[in-house]
Tab-separated table of C-alpha atoms in Angstrom:
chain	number	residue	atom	x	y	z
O	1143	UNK	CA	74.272	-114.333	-173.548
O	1144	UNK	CA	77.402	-115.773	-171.525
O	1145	UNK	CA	75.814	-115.317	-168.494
O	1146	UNK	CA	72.435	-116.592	-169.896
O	1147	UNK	CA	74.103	-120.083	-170.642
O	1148	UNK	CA	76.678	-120.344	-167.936
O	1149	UNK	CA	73.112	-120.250	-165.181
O	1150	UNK	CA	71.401	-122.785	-167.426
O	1151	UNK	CA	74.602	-124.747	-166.949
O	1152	UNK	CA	74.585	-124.140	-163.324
O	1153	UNK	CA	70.751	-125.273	-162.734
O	1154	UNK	CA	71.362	-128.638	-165.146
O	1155	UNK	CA	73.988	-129.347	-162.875
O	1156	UNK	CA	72.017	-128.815	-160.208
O	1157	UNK	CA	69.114	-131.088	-161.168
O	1158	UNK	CA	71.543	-133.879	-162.000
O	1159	UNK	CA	72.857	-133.852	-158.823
O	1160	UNK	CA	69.779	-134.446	-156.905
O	1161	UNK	CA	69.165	-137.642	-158.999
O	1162	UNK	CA	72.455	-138.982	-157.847
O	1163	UNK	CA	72.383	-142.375	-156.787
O	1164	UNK	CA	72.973	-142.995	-153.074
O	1165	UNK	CA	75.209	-146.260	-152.102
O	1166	UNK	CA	73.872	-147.994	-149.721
O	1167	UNK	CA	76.150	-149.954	-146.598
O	1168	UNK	CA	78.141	-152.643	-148.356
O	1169	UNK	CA	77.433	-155.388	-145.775
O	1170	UNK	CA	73.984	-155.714	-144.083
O	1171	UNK	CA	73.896	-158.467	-141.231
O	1172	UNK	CA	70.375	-159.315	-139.823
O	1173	UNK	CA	70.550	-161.809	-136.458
O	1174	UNK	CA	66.364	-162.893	-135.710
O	1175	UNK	CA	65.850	-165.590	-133.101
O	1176	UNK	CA	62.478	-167.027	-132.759
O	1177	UNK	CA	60.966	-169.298	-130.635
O	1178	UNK	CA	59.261	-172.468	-132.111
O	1179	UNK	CA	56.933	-173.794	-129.521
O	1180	UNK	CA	56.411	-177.557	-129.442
O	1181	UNK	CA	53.585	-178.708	-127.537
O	1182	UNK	CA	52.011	-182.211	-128.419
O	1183	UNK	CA	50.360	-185.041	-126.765
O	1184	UNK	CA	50.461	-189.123	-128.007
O	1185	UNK	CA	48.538	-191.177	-126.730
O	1186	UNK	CA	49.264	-194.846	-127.606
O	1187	UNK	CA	48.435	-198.326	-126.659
O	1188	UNK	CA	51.698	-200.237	-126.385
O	1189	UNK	CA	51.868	-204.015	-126.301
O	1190	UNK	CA	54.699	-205.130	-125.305
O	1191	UNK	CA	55.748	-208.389	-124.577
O	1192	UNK	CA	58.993	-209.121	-122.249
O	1193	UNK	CA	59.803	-212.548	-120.734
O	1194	UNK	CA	60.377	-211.648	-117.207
O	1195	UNK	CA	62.216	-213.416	-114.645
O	1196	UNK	CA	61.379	-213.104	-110.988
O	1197	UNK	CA	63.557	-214.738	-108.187
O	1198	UNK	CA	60.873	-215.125	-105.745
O	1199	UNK	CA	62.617	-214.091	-102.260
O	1200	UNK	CA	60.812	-215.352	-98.869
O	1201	UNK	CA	59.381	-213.011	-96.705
O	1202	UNK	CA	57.452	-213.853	-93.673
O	1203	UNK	CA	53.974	-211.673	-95.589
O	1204	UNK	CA	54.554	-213.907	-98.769
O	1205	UNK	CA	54.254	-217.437	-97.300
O	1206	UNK	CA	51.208	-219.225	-97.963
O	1207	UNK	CA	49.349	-219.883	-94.533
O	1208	UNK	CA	48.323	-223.230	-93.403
O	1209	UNK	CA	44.824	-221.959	-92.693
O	1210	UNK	CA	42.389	-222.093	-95.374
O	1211	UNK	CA	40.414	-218.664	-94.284
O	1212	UNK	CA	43.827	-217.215	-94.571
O	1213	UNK	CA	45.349	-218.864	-97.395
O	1214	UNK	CA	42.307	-217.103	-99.477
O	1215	UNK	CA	42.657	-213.768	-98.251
O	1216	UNK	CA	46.385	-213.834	-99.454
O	1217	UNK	CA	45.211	-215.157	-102.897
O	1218	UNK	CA	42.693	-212.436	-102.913
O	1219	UNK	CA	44.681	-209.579	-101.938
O	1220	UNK	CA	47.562	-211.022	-104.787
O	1221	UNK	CA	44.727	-211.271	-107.158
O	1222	UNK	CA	43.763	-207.718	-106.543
O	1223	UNK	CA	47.355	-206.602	-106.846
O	1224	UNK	CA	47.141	-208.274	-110.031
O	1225	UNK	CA	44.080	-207.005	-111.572
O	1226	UNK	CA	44.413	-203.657	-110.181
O	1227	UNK	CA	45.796	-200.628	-113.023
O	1228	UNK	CA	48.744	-199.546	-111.507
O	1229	UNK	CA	50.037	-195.770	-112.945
O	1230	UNK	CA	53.440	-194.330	-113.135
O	1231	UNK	CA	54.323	-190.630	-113.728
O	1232	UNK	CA	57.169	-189.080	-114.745
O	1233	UNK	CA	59.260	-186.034	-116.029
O	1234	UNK	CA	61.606	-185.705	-118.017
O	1235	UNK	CA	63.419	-182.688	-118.322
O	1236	UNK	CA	65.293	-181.938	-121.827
O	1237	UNK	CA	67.946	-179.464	-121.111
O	1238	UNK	CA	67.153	-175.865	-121.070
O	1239	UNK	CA	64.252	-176.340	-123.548
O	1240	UNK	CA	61.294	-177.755	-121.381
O	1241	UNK	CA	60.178	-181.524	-120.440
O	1242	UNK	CA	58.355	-184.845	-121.331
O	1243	UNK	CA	56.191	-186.000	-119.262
O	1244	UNK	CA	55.218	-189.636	-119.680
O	1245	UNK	CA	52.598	-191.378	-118.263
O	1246	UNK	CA	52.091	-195.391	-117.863
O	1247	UNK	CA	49.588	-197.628	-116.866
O	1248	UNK	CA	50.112	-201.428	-115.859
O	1249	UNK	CA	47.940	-203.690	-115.764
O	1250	UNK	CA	48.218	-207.597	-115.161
O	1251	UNK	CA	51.933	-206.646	-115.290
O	1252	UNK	CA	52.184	-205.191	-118.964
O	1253	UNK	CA	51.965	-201.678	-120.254
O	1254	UNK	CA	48.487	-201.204	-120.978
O	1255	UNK	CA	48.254	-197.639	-122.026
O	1256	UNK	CA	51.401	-195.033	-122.638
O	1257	UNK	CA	50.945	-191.573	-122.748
O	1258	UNK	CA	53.429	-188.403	-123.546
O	1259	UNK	CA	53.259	-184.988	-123.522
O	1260	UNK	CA	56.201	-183.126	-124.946
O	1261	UNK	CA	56.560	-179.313	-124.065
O	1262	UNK	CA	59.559	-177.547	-125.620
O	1263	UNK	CA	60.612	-174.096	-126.588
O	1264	UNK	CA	63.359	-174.793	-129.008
O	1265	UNK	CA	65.231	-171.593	-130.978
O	1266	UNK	CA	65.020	-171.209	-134.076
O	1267	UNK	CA	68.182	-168.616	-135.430
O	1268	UNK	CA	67.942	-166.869	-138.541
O	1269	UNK	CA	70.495	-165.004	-140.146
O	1270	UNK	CA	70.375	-163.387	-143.175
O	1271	UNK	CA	73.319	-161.634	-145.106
O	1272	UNK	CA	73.700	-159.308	-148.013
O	1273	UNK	CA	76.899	-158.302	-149.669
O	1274	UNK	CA	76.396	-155.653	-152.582
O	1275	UNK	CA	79.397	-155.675	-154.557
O	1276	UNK	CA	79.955	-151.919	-155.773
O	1277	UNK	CA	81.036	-151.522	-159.696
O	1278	UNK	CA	85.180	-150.348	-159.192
O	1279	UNK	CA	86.174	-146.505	-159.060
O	1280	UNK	CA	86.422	-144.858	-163.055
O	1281	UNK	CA	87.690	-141.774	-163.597
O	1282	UNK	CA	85.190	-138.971	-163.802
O	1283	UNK	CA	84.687	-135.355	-165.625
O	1284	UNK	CA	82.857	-132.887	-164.288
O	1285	UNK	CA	81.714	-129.552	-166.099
O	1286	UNK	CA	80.004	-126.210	-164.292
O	1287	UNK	CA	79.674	-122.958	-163.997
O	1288	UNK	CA	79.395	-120.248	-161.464
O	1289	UNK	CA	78.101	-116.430	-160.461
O	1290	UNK	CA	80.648	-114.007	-158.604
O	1291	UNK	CA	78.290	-111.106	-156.863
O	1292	UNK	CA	78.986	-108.417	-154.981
O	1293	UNK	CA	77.074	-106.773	-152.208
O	1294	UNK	CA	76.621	-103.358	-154.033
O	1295	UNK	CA	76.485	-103.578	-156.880
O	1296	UNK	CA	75.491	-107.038	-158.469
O	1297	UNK	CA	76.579	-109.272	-160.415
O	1298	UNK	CA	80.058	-108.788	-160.758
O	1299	UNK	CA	80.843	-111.862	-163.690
O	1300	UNK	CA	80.501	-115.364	-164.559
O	1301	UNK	CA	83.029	-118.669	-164.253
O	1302	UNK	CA	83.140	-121.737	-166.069
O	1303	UNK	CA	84.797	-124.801	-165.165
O	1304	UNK	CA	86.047	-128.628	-165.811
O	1305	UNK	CA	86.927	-130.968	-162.598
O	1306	UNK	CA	88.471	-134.161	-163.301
O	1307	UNK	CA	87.988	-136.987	-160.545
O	1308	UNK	CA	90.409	-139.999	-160.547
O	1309	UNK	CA	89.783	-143.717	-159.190
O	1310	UNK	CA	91.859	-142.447	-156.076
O	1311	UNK	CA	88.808	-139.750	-155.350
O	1312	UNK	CA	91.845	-136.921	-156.266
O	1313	UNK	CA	90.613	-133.856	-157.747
O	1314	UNK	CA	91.983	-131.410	-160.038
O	1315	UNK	CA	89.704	-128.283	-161.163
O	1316	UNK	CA	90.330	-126.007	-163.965
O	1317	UNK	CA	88.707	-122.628	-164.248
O	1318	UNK	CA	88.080	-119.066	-166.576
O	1319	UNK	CA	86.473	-116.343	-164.855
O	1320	UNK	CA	85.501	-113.025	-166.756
O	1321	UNK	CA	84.069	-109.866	-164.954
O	1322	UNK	CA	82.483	-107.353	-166.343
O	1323	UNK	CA	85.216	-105.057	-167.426
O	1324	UNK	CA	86.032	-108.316	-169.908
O	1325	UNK	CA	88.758	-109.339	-167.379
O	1326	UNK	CA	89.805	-112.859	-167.792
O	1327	UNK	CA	91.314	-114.946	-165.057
O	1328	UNK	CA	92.336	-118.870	-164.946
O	1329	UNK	CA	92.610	-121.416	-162.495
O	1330	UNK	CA	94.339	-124.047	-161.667
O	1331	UNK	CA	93.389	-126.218	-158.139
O	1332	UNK	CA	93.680	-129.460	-156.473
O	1333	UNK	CA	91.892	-131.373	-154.110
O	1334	UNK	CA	92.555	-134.396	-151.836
O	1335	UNK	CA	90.081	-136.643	-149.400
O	1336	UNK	CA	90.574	-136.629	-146.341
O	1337	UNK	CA	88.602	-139.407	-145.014
């Protein structure tokens, strides 16, 4: 009947041992960089009024010519320069992370039309952290049971047991083993972590 109980023991023990909880790490750090694309084009008609100030410097091409015939090709051609849509390009380049490019259009000497077009790649950096805080070390009491056998003949006898666990993960075990010539023995260990 001893024996009976003492492997029922053994085989609740057992099953309450696989149910054990597992602790997971205690700090999990998770480092994601994505890139965010940014890739738009504006369009906008910009009026803009300056008052401009133009020293007019001489040059030999800019005087007016005595000769009539002549005198209206120049106003032509400066009336053509006038009319005429005139269009700037440009790029700008914004660090590491792409360009701008901007494009103008002038026209009777104002900014007619302005258009951008703004091509990054900027980072985006995620990090995410989770700290589980473990419940602090208790004291805990173990009870179990055991089989001795022997190759020839058997079952030899049966051991029951306590172990005591402290917050400091020390262990002290005590013991009572009977064979089956009603022999009684005790026990008395200790056990230590190493890491």
């Amino acid at each position: 009947m001893f024996v009976i109980s003492m492997v029922l023991l053994v085989l609740f023990m057992r099953e309450r041992s696989r149910n054990a909880e597992i602790k997971p790490n205690d700090t999990i750090t998770v480092h994601d960089t994505t890139w965010k694309r940014y890739d738009s084009v504006i369009v906008k008609k910009v009026p803009i009024y300056k008052e401009v100030i133009v020293e007019v410097a001489s040059k030999p091409e800019m005087l007016p010519d005595t000769n009539y015939a002549r005198l209206k090709e120049q106003y032509m051609a400066l009336l053509k320069l006038y009319i005429n849509k005139v269009v700037y390009k440009d790029t700008i380049k914004v660090g590491d992370y792409g360009y701008i490019a901007v494009l103008d259009t002038v026209k009777e000497n104002k900014i007619v039309y302005r258009r951008t077009r703004d091509n990054f790649n900027i980072p985006v950096v995620k990090e995410t952290k989770t700290i589980t805080k473990y419940a602090p070390p208790v004291r805990q009491l173990y009870v179990g049971g055991g089989v001795m056998v022997n190759n020839t003949i058997g079952i030899r006898g049966v051991e029951a047991g306590l172990l005591y666990k402290t917050k400091k993960d020390a262990i002290y075990n005590l013991s009572a083993n009977i064979d089956i010539n009603g022999n009684v023995m005790y026990g008395v260990n200790y056990f230590y972590k190493l890491k």
